[in-house]
XYZ file of C-alpha atoms in Angstrom:
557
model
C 41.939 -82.244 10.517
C 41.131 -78.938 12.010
C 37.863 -78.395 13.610
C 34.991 -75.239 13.595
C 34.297 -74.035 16.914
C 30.598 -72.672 18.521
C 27.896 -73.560 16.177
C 30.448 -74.720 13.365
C 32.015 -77.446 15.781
C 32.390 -80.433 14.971
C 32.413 -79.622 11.252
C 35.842 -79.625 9.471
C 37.219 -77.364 7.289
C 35.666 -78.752 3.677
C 32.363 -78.629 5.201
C 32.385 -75.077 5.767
C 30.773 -72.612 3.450
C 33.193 -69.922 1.862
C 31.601 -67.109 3.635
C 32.394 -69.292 7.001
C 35.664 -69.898 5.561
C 36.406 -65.936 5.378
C 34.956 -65.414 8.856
C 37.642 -67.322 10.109
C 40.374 -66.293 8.498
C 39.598 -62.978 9.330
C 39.025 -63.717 13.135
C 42.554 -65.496 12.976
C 44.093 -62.293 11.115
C 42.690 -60.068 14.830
C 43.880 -62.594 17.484
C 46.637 -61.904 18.903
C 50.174 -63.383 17.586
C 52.074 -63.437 20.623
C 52.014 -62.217 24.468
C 50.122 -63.026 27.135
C 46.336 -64.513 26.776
C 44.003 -65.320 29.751
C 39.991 -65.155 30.240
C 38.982 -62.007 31.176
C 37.379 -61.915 34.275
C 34.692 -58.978 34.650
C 35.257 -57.117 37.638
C 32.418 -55.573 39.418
C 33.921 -52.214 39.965
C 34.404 -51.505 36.565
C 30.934 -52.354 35.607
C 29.678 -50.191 38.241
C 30.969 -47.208 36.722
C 28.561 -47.866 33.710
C 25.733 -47.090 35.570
C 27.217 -44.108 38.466
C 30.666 -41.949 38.053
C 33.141 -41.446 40.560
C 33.799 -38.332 42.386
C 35.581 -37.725 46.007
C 34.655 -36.043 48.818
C 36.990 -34.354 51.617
C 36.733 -35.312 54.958
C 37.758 -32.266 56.732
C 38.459 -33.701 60.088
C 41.580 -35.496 59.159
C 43.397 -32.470 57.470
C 46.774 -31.787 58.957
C 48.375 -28.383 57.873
C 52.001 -27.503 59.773
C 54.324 -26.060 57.109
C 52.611 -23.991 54.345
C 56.093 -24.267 52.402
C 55.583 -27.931 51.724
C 53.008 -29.014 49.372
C 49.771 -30.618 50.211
C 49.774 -34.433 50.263
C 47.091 -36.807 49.398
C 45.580 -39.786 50.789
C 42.336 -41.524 49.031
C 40.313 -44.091 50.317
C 38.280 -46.391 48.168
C 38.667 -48.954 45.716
C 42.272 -48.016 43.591
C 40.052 -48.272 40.305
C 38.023 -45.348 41.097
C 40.986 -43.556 42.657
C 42.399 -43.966 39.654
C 39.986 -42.996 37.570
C 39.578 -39.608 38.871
C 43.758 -38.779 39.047
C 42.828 -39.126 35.091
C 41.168 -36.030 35.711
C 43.316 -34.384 37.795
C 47.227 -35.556 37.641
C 46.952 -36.942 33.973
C 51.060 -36.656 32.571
C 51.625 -35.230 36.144
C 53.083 -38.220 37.673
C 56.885 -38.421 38.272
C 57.455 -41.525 40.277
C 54.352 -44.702 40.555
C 55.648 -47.378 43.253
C 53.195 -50.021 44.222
C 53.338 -53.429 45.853
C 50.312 -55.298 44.288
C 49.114 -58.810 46.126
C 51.302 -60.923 45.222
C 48.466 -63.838 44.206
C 50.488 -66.415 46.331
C 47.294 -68.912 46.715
C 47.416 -68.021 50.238
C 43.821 -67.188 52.386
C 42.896 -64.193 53.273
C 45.502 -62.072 50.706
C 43.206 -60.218 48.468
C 39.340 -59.910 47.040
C 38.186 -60.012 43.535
C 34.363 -59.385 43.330
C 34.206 -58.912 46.784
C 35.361 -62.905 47.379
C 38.894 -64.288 48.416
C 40.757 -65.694 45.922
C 42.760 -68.612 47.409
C 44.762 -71.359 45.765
C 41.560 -73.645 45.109
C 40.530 -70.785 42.732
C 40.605 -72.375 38.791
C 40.859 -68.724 37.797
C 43.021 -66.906 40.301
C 45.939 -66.145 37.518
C 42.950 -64.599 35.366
C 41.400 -63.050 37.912
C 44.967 -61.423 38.998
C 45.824 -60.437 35.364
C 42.663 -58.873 34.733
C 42.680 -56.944 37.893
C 46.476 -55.921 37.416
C 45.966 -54.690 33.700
C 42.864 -52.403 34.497
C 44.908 -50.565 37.378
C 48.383 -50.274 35.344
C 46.774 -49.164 31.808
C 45.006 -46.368 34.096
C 48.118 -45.787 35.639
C 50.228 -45.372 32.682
C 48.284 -42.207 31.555
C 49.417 -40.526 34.676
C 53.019 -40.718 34.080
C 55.145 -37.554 33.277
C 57.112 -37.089 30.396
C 60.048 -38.482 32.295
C 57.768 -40.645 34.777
C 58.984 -44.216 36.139
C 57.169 -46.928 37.925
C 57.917 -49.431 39.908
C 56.469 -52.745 40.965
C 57.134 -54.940 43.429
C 56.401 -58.656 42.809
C 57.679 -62.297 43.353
C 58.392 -65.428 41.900
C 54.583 -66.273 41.929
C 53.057 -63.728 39.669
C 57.168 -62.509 38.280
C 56.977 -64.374 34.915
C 52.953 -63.515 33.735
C 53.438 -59.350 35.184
C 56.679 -58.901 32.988
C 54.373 -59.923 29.466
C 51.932 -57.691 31.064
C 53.898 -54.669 31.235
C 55.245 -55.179 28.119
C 52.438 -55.235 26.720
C 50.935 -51.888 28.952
C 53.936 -50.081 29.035
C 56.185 -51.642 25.767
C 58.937 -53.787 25.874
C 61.359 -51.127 25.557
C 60.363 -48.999 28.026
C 61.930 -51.833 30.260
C 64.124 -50.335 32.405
C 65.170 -53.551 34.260
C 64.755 -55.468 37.689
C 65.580 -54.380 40.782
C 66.448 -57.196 43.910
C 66.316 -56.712 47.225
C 66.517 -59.212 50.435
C 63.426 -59.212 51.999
C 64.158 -61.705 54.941
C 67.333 -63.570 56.642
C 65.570 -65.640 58.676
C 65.363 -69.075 56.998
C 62.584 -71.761 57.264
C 63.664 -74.615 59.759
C 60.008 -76.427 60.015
C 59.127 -79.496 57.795
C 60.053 -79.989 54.226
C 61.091 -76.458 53.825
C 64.004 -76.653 56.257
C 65.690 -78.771 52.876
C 64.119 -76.403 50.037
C 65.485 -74.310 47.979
C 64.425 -70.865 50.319
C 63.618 -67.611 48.517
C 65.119 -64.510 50.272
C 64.929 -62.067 47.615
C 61.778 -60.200 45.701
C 61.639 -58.076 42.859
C 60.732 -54.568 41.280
C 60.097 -54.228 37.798
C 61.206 -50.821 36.399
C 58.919 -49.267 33.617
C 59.461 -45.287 32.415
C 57.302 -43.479 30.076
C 60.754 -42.992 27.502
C 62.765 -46.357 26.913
C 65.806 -46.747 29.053
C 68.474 -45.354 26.215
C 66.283 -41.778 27.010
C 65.937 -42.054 30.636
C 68.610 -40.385 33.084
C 68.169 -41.513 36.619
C 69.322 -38.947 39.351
C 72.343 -40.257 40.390
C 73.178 -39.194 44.367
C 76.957 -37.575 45.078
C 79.621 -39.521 46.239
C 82.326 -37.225 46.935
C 83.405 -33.950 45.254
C 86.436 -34.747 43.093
C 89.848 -32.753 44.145
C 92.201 -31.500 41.289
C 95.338 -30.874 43.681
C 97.718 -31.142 41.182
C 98.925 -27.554 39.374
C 100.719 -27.193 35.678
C 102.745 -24.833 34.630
C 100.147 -21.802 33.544
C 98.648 -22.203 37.308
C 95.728 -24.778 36.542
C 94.619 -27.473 38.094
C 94.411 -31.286 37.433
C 93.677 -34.584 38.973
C 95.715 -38.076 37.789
C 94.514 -41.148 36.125
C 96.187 -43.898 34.854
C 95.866 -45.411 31.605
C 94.223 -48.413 31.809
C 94.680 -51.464 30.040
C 92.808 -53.993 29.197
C 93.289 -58.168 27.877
C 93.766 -58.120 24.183
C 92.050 -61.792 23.446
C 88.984 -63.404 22.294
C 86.215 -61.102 21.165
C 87.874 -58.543 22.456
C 90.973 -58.002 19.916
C 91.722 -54.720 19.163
C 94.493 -54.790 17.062
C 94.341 -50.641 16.214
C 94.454 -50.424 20.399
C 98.442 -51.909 20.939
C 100.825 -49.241 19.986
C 103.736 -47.317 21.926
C 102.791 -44.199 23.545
C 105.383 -41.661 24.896
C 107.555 -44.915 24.806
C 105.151 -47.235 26.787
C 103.941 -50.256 25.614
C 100.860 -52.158 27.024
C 101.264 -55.511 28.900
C 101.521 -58.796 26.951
C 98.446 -59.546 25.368
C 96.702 -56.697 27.209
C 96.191 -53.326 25.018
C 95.270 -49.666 25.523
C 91.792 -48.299 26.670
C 91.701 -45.815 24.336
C 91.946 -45.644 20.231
C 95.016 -43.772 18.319
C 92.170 -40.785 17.771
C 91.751 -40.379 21.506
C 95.225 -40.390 21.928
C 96.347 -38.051 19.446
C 94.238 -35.697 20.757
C 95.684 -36.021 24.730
C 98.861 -35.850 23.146
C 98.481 -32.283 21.153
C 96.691 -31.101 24.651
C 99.535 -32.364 26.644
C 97.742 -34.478 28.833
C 99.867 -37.745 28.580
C 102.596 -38.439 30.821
C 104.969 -41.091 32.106
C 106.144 -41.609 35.571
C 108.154 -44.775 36.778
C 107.518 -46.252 33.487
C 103.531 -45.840 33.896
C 101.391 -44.197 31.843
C 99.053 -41.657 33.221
C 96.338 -38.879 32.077
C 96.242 -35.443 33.474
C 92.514 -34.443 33.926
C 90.703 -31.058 34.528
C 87.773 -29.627 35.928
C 86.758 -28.523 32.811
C 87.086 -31.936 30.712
C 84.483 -33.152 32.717
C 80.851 -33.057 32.647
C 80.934 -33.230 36.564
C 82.606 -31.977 39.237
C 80.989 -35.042 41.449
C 81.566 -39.142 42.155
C 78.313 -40.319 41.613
C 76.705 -43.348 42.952
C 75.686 -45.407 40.351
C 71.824 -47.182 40.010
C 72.705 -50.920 40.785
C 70.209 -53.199 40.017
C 70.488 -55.315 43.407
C 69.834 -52.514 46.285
C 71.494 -53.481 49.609
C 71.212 -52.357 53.000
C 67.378 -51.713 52.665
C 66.183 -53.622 55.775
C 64.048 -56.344 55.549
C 60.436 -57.206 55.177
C 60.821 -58.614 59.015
C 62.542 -55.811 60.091
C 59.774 -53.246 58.127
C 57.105 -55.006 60.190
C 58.449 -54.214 63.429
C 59.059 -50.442 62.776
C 55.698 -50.113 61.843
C 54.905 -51.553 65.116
C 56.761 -49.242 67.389
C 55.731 -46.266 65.267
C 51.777 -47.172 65.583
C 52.692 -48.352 69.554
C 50.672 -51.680 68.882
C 51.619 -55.258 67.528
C 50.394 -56.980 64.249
C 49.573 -53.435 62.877
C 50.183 -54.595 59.182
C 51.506 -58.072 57.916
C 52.916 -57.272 54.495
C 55.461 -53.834 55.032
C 57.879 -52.939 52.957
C 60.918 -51.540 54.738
C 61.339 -47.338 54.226
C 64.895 -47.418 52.856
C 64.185 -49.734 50.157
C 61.365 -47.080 49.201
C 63.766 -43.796 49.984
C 66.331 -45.568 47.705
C 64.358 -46.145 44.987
C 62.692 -42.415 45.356
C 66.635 -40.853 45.981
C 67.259 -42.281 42.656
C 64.107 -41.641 40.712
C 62.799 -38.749 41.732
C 63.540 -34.765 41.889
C 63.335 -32.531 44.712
C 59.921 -31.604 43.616
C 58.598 -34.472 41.761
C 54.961 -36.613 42.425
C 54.864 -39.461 43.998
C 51.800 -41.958 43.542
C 51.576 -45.261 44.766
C 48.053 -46.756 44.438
C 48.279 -50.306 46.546
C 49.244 -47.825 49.310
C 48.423 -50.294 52.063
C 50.532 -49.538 55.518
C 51.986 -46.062 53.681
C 55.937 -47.038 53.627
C 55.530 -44.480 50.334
C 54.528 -41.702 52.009
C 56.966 -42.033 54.942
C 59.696 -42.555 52.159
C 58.959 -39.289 50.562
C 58.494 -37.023 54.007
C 61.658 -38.463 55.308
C 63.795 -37.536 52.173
C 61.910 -34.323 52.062
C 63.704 -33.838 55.149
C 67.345 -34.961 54.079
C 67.138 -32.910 51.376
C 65.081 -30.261 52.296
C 62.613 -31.516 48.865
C 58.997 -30.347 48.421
C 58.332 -33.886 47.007
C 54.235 -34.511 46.737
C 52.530 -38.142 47.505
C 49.540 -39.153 46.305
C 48.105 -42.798 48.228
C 45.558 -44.491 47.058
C 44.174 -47.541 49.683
C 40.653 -49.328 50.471
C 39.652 -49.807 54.074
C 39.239 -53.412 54.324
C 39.732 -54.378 57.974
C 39.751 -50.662 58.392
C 43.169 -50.410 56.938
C 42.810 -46.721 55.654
C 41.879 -45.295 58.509
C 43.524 -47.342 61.387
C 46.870 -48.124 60.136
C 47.434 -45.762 57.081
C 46.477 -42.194 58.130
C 47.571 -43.152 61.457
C 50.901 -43.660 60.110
C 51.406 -40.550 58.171
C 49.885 -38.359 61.159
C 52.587 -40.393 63.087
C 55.219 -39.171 61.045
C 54.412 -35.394 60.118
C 53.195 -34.665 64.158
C 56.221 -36.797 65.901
C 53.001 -37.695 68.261
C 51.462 -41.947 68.105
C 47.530 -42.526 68.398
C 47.933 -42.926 71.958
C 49.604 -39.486 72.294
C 52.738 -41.161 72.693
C 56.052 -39.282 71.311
C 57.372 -41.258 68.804
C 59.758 -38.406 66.566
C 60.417 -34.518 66.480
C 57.935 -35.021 63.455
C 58.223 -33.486 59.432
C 55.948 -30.800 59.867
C 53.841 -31.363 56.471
C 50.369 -31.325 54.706
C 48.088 -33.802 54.461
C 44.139 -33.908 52.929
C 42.284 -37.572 53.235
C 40.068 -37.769 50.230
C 36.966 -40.547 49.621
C 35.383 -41.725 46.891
C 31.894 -41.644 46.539
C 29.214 -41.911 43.135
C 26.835 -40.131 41.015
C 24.203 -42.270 40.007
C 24.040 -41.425 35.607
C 20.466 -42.753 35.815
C 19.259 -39.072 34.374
C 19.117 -36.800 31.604
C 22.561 -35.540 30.137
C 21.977 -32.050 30.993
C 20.097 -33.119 35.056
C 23.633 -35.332 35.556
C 25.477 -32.329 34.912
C 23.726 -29.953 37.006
C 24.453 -32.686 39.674
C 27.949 -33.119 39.143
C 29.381 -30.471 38.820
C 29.455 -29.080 42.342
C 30.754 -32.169 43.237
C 33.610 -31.725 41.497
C 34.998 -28.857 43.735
C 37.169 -31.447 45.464
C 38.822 -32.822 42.525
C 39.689 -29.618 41.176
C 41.110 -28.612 44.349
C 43.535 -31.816 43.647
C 43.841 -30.776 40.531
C 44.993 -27.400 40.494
C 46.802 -28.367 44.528
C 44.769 -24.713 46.060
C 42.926 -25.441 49.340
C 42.576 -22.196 50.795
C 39.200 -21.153 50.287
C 39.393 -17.292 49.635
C 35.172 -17.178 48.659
C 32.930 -20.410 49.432
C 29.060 -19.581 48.160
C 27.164 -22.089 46.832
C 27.519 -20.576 43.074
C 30.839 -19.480 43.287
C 34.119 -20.666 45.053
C 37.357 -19.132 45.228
C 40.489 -20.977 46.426
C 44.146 -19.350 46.874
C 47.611 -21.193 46.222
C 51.269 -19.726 46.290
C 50.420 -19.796 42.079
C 47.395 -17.284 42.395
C 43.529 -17.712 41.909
C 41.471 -20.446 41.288
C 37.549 -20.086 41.198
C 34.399 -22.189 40.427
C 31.492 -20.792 38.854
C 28.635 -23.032 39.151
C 25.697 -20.809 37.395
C 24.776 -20.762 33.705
C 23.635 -17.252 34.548
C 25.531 -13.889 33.405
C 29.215 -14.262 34.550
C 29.730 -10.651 35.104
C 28.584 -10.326 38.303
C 30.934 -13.400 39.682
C 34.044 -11.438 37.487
C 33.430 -8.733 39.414
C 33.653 -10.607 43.107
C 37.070 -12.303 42.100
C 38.211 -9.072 40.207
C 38.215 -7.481 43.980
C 40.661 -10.183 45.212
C 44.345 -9.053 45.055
C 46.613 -11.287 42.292
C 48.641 -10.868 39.397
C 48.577 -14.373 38.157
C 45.872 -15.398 35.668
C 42.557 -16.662 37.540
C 42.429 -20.459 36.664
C 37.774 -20.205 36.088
C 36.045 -23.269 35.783
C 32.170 -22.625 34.761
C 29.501 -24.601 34.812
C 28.800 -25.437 30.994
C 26.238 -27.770 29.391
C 28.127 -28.686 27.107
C 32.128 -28.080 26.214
C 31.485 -24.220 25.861
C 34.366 -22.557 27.917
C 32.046 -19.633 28.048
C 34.907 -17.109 28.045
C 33.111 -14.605 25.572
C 31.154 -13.998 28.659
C 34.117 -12.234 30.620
C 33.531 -8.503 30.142
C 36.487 -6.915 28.383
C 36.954 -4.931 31.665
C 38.217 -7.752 34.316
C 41.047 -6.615 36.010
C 42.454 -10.294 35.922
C 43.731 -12.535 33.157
C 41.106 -15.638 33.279
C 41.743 -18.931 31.916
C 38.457 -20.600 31.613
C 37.193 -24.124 31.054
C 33.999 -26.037 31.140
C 32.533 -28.207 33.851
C 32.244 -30.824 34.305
C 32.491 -31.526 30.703
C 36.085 -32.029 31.158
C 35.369 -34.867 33.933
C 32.836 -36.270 31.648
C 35.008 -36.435 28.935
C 37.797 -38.845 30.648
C 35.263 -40.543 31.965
C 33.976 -41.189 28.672
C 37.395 -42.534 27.720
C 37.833 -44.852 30.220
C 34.609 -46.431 31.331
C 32.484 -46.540 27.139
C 32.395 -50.345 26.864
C 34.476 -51.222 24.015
C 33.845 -52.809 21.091
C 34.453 -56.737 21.108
């Protein structure tokens, strides 16, 4: 007999009252049917953005600029909730390509924190804890993809099963794109029990994109460029294919697909590879032929959508290195052992990227740790000759940020180690290192505004990717990219007066204005009808506020 639960318990169901009665049906009609359920486990950094917002601030002194072709790229440090929270604000649908490499949850010490405590295999609640920590970071992260964005995260078999329901959930089931393999070690386990278990050598990387994978064209790499050596009789030329064939059995009986062509007959029990249609029409176009009783196709340029061999996307990527291998790199690049104990190995990340990613696209990857990602992208860059952005996102626990991250991209772009060591000819590049910090929202509406919105000058730098201060006042700022002007108005005074100062800078791109507003009013009636420039204008920080307001409004239970 079924049983109430909380202060019905214990009664059974002809004891209950009708209203009860309803009450349950109707909680039974909102639970969910099927997926994956677990018990939420508040997380502290969530909760602390109900009572102070986050914001970043620049520090200056680890700014690297040596090519002023190459975009800018971005390194955060703090908590990858708040990082996240704030590329809302300034990369939301901007995304191309999301890689990250998550803890794994294996049970072991020492992997990863959840309220500021290790969570370890004698933790009743370390599955919850993971899945509630994974699911706040990915349904932030799915806002930020681009129309044709992709993500990609690496797991194993711990955690493999419970993150797939996950992202189906986050991202839909059929914007699964599949599972890519990889071997992470060839080194096998000879000590104890394990010498005789069954050994694990391979992890995985889900593969989520914002269309489902029907929509989604990867960028497949060259191969070769085809040759068409071959010349007819008007002068053109043509490359040769046979005809394949094909068993004729089973399932795949094709009855319409056995017939004579130009007096060739398929196989025994084999047939054609293409239907009577498809040849009639080679036929009328004279592309058939027969030589030494074979059946071929001539082939042009022109019947072709492209010139190239492509390399297809295969699911299991080889030759990527290993984890092992990954580790030691990382070593000789930094000139010190035991720099990082979990690294993924750069070609696995450059393939992925080579595959996934145009010459120009965004890069984010938000568990950024030893920054494989961002040596990925600065490498290809240089293959290529790409302007490819990356966005990384890392805390500093045991000073990882700053000691083994930053270290490593400075490594890369200057060719020079932290000991002044050469290490490379270095990727001359951009780089701006970016932390978060809070506004306490312990104050009026219109005292928390006043407040914040200065200290939003940093994010809208990301934002709009200008870092060249042209004008830097403490009402108005004025930055400069290879797109034009963008300026910051911080007054609620008369505007005319700040027109005027960016009306005397040279540009004939529209002026991207942000003004300080109290409330959503873009205050563009205020722009005197005699600017010289175009201006685009838009509140702040009410368009902070208002993502903010999105994501961190407790929601109704």
């Amino acid at each position: 007999m079924f049983q109430g639960k909380g202060k019905n318990a214990g009664k059974a169901l002809n004891e209950h009252t009708k209203e009860e009665l309803i009450q349950m049906v109707c909680h039974l009609k909102e639970c969910k049917k099927f997926g994956l359920v677990w018990e939420d486990k508040p997380e502290q950094v969530a909760k602390d953005c109900q009572e102070k917002l986050p914001i970043l601030r620049e520090d200056k002194t680890k700014a690297l600029t040596l090519d002023n072709e190459q975009p800018t790229n971005i390194i955060i440090e703090g908590d990858n909730y708040h990082a996240l929270s704030v590329l809302n604000y300034t990369h939301a649908g901007k995304i191309d390509v999301i890689y990250i490499d998550p803890p794994y949850n294996t049970g072991k010490k020492d992997e990863w924190k959840y309220n500021d405590r290790w969570v370890d295999e004698n933790d009743a609640y370390r599955h919850s804890k993971w899945l509630s920590f994974m699911e706040k970071r990915l349904k932030l992260a799915k806002g930020l993809l681009s129309e044709n964005g992709v993500v990609f995260i690496s797991i194993d078999d711990k955690e493999h099963a419970r993150l797939k329901v996950l992202c189906d959930e986050i991202f839909d089931e059929n914007k699964f794109h599949g599972t890519l393999t990889w071997i992470k070690r060839t080194k096998p386990t000879n000590m104890g029990g394990a010498k005789y278990s069954l050994q694990s050598n391979v992890e995985y990387v889900l593969v989520y994109g914002h269309k489902s994978q029907d929509r989604h064209n990867y960028l497949l790499p060259k191969l070769e460029q085809k040759t068409y050596p071959n010349q007819d009789e008007c002068g053109n030329f043509y490359r040769v294919e046979s005809v394949d064939q094909r068993k004729n059995i089973g399932s795949m009986i094709r009855p319409s697909m056995v017939y004579s062509v130009l007096g060739v007959a398929p196989k025994e029990n084999y047939r054609w590879q293409m239907s009577p249609k498809e040849r009639d029409e080679l036929l009328e176009r004279n592309r058939l032929f027969v030589k030494n009783g074979k059946l071929y196709k001539r082939v042009y340029k022109e019947d072709e959508e492209t010139a190239e061999s492509l390399e297809p996307f295969w699911s299991h990527r080889q030759d990527t290195g290993t984890a092992e291998a990954a580790k030691e790199d990382l070593e000789k690049l930094l000139g010190r052992d035991e720099a990082f104990t979990t690294v993924k190995p750069v070609e696995l990340l450059r393939q992925i990227l080579l595959f996934s990613s145009s010459t120009n696209s965004t890069v984010l990857d938000f568990f950024a740790g030893s920054g494989t990602t961002g040596q990925a992208v600065l490498e290809l860059n240089k293959a290529d000759g790409g302007r490819r952005q990356f966005i990384l996102c890392t805390n500093n626990e045991n000073q990882i940020a700053e000691d083994v991250t930053y270290p490593r991209i400075k490594t890369v772009i200057t060719g020079t180690r932290p000991d002044g060591t050469k290490y490379s000819d270095g990727i001359p590049s951009n780089v701006r290192y970016f932390k978060t910090d809070f506004v306490s929202k312990n104050k009026t509406s219109d005292r928390l505004r006043r407040e914040i919105a200065p200290l939003c000058t940093d994010m809208i730098k990301i934002r709009e990717n200008c870092f060249e201060s042209v004008i830097d006042t403490e009402q108005l700022k004025v930055l400069r990219n290879n797109r034009g002007l963008v300026a910051l108005v911080f007054d609620d005074g008369d505007l005319g007066n700040y027109i005027c100062q960016i009306d005397a800078i040279p540009t004939d791109a529209p002026v991207y204005l942000y003004v300080f507003s109290y409330n959503s009013d873009n205050r563009h009636y205020e722009i005197p009808d005699d600017a010289s420039h175009e201006y685009i204008s838009q509140p702040i920080p009410e368009g902070v506020l208002s993502v903010y307001r999105r994501i961190f409004q407790p929601k109704d239970k």
